[in-house]
Short mmCIF file of C-alpha atoms in Angstrom, two decimals:
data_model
loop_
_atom_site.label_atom_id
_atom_site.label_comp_id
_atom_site.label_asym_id
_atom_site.label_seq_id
_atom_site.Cartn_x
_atom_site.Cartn_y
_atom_site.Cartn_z
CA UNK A 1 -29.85 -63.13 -10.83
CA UNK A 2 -33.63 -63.33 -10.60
CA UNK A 3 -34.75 -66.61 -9.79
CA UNK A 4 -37.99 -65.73 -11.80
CA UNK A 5 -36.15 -64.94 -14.44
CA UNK A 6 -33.97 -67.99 -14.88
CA UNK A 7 -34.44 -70.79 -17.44
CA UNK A 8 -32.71 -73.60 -17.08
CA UNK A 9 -32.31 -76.10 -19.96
CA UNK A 10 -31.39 -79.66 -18.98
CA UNK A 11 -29.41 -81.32 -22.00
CA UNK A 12 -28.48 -84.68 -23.04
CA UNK A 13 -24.67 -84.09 -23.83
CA UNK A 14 -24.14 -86.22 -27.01
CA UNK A 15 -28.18 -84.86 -28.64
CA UNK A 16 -28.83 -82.88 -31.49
CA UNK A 17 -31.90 -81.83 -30.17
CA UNK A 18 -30.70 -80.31 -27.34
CA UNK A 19 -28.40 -78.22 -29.59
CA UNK A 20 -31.29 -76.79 -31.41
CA UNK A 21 -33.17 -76.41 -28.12
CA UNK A 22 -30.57 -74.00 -26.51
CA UNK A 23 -29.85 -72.19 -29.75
CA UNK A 24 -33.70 -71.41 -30.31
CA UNK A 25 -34.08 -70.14 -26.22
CA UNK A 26 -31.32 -67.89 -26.89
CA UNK A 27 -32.60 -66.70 -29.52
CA UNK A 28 -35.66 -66.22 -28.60
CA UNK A 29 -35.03 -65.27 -24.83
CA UNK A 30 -31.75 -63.03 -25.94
CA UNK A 31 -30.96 -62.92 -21.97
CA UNK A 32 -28.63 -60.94 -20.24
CA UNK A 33 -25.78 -63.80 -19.92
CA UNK A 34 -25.97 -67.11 -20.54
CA UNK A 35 -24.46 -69.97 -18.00
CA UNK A 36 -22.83 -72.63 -19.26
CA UNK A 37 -22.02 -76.33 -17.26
CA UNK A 38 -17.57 -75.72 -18.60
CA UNK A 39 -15.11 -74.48 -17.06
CA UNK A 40 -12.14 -72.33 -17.81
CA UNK A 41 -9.94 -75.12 -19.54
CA UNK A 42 -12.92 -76.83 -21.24
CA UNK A 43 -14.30 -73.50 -22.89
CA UNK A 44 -11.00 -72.79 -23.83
CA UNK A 45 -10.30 -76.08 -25.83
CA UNK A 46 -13.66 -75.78 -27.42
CA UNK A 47 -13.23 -72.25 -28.39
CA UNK A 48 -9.69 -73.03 -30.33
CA UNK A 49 -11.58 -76.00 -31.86
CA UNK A 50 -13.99 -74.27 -33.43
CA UNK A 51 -11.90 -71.80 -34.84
CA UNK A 52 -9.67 -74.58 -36.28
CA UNK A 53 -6.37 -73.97 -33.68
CA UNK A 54 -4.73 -76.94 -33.85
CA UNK A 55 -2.59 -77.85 -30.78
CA UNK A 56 0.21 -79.69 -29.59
CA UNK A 57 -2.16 -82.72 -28.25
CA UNK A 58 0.66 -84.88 -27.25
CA UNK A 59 0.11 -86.45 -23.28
CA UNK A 60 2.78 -86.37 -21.15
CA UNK A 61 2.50 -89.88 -19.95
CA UNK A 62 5.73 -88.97 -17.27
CA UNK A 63 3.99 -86.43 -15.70
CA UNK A 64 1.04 -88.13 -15.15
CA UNK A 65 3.40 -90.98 -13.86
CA UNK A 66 5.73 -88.63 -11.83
CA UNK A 67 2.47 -86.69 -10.23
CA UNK A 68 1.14 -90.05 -8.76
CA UNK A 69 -2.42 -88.84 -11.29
CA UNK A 70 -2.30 -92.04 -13.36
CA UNK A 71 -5.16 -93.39 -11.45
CA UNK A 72 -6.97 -89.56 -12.27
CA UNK A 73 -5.97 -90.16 -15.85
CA UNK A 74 -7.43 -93.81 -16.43
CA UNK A 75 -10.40 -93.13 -14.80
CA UNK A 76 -10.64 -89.65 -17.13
CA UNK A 77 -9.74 -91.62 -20.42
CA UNK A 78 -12.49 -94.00 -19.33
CA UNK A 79 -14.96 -91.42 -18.84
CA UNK A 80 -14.01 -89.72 -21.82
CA UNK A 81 -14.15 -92.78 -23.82
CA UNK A 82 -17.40 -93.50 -22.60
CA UNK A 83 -19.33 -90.20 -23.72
CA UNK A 84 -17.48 -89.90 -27.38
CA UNK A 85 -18.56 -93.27 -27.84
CA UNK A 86 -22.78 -92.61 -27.01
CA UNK A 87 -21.87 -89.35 -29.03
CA UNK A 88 -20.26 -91.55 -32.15
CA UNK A 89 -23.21 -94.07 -31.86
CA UNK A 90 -25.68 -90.56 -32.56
CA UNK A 91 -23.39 -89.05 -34.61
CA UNK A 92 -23.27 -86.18 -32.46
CA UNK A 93 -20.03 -84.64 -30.43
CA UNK A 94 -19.92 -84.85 -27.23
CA UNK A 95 -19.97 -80.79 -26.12
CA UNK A 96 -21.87 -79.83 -29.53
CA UNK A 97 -24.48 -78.02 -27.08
CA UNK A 98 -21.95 -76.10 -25.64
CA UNK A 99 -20.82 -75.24 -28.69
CA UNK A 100 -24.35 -74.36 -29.82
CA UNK A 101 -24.81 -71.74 -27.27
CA UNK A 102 -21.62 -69.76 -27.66
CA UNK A 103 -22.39 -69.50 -31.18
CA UNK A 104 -25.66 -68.23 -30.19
CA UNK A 105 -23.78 -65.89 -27.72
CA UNK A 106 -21.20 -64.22 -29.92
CA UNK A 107 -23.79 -64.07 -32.87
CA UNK A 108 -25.87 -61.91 -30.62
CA UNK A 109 -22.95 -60.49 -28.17
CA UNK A 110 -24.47 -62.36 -25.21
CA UNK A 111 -21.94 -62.38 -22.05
CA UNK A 112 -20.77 -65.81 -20.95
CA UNK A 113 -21.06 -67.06 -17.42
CA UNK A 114 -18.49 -70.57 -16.94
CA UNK A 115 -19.87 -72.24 -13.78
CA UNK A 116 -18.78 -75.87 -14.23
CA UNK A 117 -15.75 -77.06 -11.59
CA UNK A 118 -12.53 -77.80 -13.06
CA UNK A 119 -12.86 -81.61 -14.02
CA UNK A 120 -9.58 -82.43 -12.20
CA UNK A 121 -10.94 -81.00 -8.95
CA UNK A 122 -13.76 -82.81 -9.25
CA UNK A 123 -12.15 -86.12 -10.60
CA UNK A 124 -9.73 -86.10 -7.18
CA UNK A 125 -12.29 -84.95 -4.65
CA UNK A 126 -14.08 -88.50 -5.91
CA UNK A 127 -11.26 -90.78 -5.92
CA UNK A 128 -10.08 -89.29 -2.35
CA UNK A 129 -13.41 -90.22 -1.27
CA UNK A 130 -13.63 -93.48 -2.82
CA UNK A 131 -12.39 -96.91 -1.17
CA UNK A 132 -10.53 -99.78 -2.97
CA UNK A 133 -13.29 -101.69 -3.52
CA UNK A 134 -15.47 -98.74 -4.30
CA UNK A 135 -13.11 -97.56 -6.91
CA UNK A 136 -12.70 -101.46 -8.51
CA UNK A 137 -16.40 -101.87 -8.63
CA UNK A 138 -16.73 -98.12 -10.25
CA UNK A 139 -14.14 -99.29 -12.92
CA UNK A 140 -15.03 -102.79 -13.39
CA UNK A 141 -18.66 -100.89 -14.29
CA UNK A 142 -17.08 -98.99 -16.99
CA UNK A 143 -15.47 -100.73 -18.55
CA UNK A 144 -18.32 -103.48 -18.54
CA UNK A 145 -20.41 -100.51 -20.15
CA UNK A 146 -17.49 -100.02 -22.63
CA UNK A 147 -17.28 -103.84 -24.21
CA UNK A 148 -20.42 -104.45 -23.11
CA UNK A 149 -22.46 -102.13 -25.61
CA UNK A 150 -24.33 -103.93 -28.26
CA UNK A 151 -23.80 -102.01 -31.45
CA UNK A 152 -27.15 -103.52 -32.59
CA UNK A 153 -29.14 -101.66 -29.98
CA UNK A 154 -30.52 -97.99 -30.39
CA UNK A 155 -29.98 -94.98 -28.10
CA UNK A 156 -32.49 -92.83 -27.74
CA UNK A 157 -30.35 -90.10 -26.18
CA UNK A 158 -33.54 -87.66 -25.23
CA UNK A 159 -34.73 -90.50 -22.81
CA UNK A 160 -31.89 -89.58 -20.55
CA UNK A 161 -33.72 -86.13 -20.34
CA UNK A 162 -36.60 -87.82 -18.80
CA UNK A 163 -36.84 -87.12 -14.90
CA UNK A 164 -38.34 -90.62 -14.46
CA UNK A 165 -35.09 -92.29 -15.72
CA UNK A 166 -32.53 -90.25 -14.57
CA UNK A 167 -34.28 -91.09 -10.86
CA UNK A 168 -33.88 -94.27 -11.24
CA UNK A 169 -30.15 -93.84 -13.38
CA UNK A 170 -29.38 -91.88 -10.58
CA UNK A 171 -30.12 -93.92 -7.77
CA UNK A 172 -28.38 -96.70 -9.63
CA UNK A 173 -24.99 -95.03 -9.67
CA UNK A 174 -26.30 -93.88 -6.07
CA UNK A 175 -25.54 -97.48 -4.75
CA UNK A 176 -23.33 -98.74 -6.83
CA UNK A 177 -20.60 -96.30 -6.37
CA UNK A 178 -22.15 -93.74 -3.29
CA UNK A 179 -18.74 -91.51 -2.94
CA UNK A 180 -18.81 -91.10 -7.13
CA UNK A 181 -21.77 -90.18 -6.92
CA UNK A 182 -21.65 -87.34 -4.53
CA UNK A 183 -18.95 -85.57 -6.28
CA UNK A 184 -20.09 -86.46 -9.35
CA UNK A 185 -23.71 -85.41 -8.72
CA UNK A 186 -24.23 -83.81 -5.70
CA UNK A 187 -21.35 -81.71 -5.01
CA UNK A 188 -21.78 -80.60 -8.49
CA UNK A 189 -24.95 -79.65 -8.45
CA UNK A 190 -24.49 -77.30 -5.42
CA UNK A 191 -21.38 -75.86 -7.29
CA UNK A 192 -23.39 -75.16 -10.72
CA UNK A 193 -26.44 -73.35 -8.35
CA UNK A 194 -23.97 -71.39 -6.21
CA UNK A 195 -22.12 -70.14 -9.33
CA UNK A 196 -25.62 -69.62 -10.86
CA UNK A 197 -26.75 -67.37 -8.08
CA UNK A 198 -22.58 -65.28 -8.10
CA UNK A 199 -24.05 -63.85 -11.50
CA UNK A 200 -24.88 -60.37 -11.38
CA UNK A 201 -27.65 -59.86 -14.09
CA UNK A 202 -31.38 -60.70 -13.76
CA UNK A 203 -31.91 -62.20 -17.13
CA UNK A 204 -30.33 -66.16 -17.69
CA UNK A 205 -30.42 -68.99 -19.19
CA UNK A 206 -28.35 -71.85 -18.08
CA UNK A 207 -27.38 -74.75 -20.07
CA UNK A 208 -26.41 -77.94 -17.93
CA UNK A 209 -26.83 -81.94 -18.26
CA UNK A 210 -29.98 -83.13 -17.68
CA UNK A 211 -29.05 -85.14 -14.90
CA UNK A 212 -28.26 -81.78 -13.02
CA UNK A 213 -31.49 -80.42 -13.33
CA UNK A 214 -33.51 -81.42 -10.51
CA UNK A 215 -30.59 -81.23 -8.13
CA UNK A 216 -30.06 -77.36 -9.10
CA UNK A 217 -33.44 -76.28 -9.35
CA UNK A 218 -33.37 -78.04 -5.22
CA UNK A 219 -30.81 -75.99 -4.32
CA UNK A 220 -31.77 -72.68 -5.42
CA UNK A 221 -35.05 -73.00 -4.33
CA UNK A 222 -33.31 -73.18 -0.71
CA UNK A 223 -29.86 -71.33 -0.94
CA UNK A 224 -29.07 -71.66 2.74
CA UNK A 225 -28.37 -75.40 2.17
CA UNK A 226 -25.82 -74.68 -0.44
CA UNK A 227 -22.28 -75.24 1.12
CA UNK A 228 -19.33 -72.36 0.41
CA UNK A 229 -17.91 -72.17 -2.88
CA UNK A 230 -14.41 -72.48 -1.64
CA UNK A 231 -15.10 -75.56 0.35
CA UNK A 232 -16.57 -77.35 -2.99
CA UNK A 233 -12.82 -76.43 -4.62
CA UNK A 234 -10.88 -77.18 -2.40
CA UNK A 235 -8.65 -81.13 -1.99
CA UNK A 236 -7.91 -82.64 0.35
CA UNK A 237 -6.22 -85.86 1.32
CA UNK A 238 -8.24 -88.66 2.36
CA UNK A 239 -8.09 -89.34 6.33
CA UNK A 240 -8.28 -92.37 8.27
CA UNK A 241 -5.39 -95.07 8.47
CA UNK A 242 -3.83 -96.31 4.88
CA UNK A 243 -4.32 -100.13 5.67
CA UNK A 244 -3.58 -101.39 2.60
CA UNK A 245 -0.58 -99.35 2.31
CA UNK A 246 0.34 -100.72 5.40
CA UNK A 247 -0.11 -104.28 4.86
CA UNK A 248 1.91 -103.79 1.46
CA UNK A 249 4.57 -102.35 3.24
CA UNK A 250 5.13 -104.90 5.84
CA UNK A 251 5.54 -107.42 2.85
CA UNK A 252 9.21 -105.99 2.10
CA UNK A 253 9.88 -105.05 5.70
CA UNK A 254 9.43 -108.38 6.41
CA UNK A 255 12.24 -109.81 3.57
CA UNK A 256 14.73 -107.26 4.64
CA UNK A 257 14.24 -108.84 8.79
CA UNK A 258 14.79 -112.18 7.32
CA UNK A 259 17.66 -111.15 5.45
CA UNK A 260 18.97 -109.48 8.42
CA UNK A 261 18.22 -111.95 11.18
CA UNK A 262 20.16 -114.50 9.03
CA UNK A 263 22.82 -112.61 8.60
CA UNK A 264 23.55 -112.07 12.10
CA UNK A 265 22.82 -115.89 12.82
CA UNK A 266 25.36 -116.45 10.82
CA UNK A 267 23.46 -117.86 8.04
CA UNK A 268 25.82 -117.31 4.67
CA UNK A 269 23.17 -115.37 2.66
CA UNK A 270 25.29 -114.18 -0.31
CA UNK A 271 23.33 -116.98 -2.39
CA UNK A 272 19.77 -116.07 -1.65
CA UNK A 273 20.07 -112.98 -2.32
CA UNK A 274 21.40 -113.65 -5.66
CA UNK A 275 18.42 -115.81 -6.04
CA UNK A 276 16.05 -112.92 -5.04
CA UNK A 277 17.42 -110.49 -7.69
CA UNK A 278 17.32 -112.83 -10.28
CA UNK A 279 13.84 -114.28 -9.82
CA UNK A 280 12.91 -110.64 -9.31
CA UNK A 281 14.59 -109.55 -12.33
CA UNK A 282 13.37 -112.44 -14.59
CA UNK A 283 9.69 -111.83 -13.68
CA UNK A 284 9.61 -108.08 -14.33
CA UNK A 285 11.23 -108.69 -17.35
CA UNK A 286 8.50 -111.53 -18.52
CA UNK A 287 5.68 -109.61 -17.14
CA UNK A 288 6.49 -106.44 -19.23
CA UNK A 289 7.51 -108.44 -22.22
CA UNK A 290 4.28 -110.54 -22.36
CA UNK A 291 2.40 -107.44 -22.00
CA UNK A 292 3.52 -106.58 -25.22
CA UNK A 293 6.60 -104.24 -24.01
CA UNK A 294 9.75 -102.95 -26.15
CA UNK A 295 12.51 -104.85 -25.66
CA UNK A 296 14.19 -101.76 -23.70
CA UNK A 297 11.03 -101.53 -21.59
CA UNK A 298 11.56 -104.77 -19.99
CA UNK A 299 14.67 -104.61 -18.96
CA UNK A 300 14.14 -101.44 -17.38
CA UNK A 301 11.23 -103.48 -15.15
CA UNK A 302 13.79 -106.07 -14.38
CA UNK A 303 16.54 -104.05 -13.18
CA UNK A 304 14.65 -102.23 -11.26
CA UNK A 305 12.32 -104.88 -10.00
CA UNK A 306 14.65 -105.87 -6.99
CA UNK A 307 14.98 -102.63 -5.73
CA UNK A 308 10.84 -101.75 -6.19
CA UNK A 309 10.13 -105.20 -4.00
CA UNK A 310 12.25 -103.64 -1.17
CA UNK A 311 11.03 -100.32 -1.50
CA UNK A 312 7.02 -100.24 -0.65
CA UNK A 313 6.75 -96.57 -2.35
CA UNK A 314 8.09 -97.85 -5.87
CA UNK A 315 6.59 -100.06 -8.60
CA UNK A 316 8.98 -101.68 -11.56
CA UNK A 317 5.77 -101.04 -13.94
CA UNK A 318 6.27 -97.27 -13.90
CA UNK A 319 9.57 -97.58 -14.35
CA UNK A 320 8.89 -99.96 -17.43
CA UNK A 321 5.55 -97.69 -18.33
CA UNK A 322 7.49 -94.45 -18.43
CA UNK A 323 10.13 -96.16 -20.42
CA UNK A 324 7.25 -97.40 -23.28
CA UNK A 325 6.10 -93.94 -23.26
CA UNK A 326 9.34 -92.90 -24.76
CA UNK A 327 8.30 -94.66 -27.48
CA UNK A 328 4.89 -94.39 -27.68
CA UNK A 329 3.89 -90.80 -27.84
CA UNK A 330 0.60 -90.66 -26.60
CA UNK A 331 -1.51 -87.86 -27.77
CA UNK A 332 -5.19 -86.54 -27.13
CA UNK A 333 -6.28 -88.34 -30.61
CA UNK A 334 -5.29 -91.54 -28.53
CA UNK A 335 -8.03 -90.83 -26.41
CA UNK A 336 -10.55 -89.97 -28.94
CA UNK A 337 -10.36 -92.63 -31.21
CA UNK A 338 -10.96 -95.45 -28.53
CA UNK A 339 -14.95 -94.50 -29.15
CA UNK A 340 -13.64 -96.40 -32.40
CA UNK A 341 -12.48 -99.71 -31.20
CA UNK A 342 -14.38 -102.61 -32.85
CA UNK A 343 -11.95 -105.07 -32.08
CA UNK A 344 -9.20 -106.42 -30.08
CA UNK A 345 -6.98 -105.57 -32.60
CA UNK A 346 -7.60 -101.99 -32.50
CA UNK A 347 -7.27 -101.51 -28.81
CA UNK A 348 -3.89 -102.98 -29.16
CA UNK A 349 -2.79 -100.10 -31.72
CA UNK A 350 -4.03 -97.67 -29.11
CA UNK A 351 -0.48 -96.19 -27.33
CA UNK A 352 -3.25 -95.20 -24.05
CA UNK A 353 -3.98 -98.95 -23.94
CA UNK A 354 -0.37 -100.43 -24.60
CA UNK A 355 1.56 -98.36 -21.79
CA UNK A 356 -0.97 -99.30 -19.21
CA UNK A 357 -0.80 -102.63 -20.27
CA UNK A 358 2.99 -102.55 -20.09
CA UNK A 359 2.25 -100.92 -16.01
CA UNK A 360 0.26 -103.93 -15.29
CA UNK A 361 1.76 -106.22 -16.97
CA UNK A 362 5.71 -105.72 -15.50
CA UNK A 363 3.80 -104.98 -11.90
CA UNK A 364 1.65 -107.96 -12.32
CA UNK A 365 5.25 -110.09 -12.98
CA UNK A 366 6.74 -108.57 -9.67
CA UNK A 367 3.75 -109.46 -7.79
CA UNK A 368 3.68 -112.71 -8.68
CA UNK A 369 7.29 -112.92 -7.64
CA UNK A 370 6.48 -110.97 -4.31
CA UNK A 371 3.91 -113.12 -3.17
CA UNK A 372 4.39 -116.20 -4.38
CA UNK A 373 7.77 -117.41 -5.55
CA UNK A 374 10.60 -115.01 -3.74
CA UNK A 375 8.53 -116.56 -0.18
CA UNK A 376 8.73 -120.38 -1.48
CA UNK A 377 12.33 -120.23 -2.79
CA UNK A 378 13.79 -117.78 -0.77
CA UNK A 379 12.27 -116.54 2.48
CA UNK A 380 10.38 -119.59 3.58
CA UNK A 381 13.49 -121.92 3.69
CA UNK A 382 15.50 -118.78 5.18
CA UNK A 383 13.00 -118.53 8.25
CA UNK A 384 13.58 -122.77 8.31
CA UNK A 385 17.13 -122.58 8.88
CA UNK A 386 16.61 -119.61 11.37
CA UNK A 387 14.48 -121.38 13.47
CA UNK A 388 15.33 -124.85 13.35
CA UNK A 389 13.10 -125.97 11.18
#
């Protein structure tokens, strides 16, 4: 690639103008290969849906569960839900750029170049980076963008192409949510310029968000900054010591010593721990029932809610989650239609939004139990009678 001979066209992902902007360059340019900001997965989907292949879009809701990736799904859904809603408001698809240029490409039998990281990569390299409270502030900010959007109030969509903004758009997300925003942003921009550079012909024109622009244009201007390709693919677990995993699993270590030093004391136990399943039962069970559960879900989350409270590595909501998703098939449509939701009432119909619900509500039950009632009824007076009190 010849850096002379590169165009790069920043886009606004959900504008029509920016689909008529790369079709006309291609035309007009008719380079050697055009790069576009997909990868492999993404170009595949939006190849099959544009020649009409309908899939099986059904989500399997267990394996998300049973892969520990439900926090990688919500904060995808939420992302996704996000963009198709800017690209409802314009009546404009989010991707119809993309979609522009390999028409443009296969109308003139223009090569392809793919140089986008596969979202999932990119999606776990920022929530291994991210803290708790990072990662609640970075949600608590979407979805205060999501209800928080006045329908009333116009988008202009091409001021998001404006340098100026995206500065200061960019420094907001900068300190708001740093760790986001260097996998998000940063890393990606060194991916998209190293790929850039890989291709072989002189001639390009890459198509890439907006927001990318400046950070690309940085980077190829001095390559020996950009870090190895492999390095910006690879995962890897997050380091440093898991307090909060730690302090949550001294909670149940501590009931089970209790238990046990009573029981040794001599201390006839049988009835408290009848008393700890059954409060831990009863509030699984109301927790996923008042999240709006099936019957069958909830008592799934209050069986198992004794046994989750003991073990540190379990939660009764995924038990009672994976149990809803039996009978709530979710399916990509799911996904898509929450850039629909007026209302209360339709977020409820959403099968995304009523098996997370179910999660949180049958986990939000146990905890309550956990910390608050299973110490006062049960453990408290246990440690009384061990220790004179």
């Amino acid at each position: 690639m010849k850096r002379e001979c590169l165009t790069i066209i920043g886009t606004a992902h959900v504008s029509s103008q920016s689909v008529d902007e790369v079709k006309d360059a291609i035309y007009e340019q008719h380079p050697d290969v055009v790069a576009i900001e997909l990868d492999q997965g993404r170009y595949i989907r939006l190849k099959k849906e544009m020649m009409g292949i309908e899939e099986d879009d059904t989500i399997s809701v267990t394996q998300i569960i049973k892969e520990n990736k439900v926090g990688l799904f919500l904060t995808t859904t939420l992302l996704g839900y996000f963009q198709s809603k800017v690209g409802a408001d314009v009546d404009v698809k989010p991707g119809s750029e993309m979609v522009g240029a390999i028409e443009a490409c296969e109308d003139l039998e223009i090569p392809i170049a793919l140089i986008d990281r596969e979202i999932g990569t990119t999606l776990q390299r920022a929530l291994n980076k991210m803290g708790f409270m990072e990662k609640a502030k970075f949600v608590y900010g979407l979805i205060a963008s999501i209800f928080g959007m006045d329908d009333d109030d116009e988008i202009d969509i091409e001021d998001l192409k404006n340098p100026d903004n995206l500065d200061d758009l960019m420094e907001m997300f900068k300190d708001e949510a740093p760790s986001v925003h260097e996998v998000l942003v940063h890393e990606r921009d060194a991916y998209l310029a190293g790929k850039i550079l890989q291709i072989p012909q002189d001639h390009v024109i890459a198509v890439v968000g907006a927001g990318h622009k400046p950070g690309i244009e940085k980077f190829l201007d001095n390559p020996e900054t950009l870090p190895p390709i492999h390095e910006l693919e690879s995962i890897e677990n997050k380091g440093g010591i898991p307090w909060t995993k730690i302090i949550l699993a001294l909670i149940p270590i501590t009931f089970v010593v209790i238990f046990f030093l009573a029981y040794i004391n001599g201390i006839n136990i049988t009835g408290n721990i009848y008393e700890f399943i059954a409060i831990s039962m009863i509030m699984g069970f109301v927790g996923s029932i008042l999240s709006g559960s099936k019957i069958q879900s909830a008592i799934v989350g209050g069986v198992v809610a004794p046994l989750t409270i003991i073990h540190p590595l379990l939660a009764a909501g995924w038990f009672s989650g994976l149990t809803e998703a039996k009978f709530r098939k979710v399916r990509k449509r799911d996904i898509q239609s929450l850039a629909n939701i007026e209302s209360f009432k339709d977020l409820w119909h959403n099968n995304i939004f009523r098996i997370l619900l179910v999660v949180i509500g049958t986990n939000l039950g146990v905890s309550i139990a956990t910390l608050v009632i299973l110490p006062s009824q049960v453990f408290i007076p246990l440690f009384m009678k061990l220790f004179g009190g």
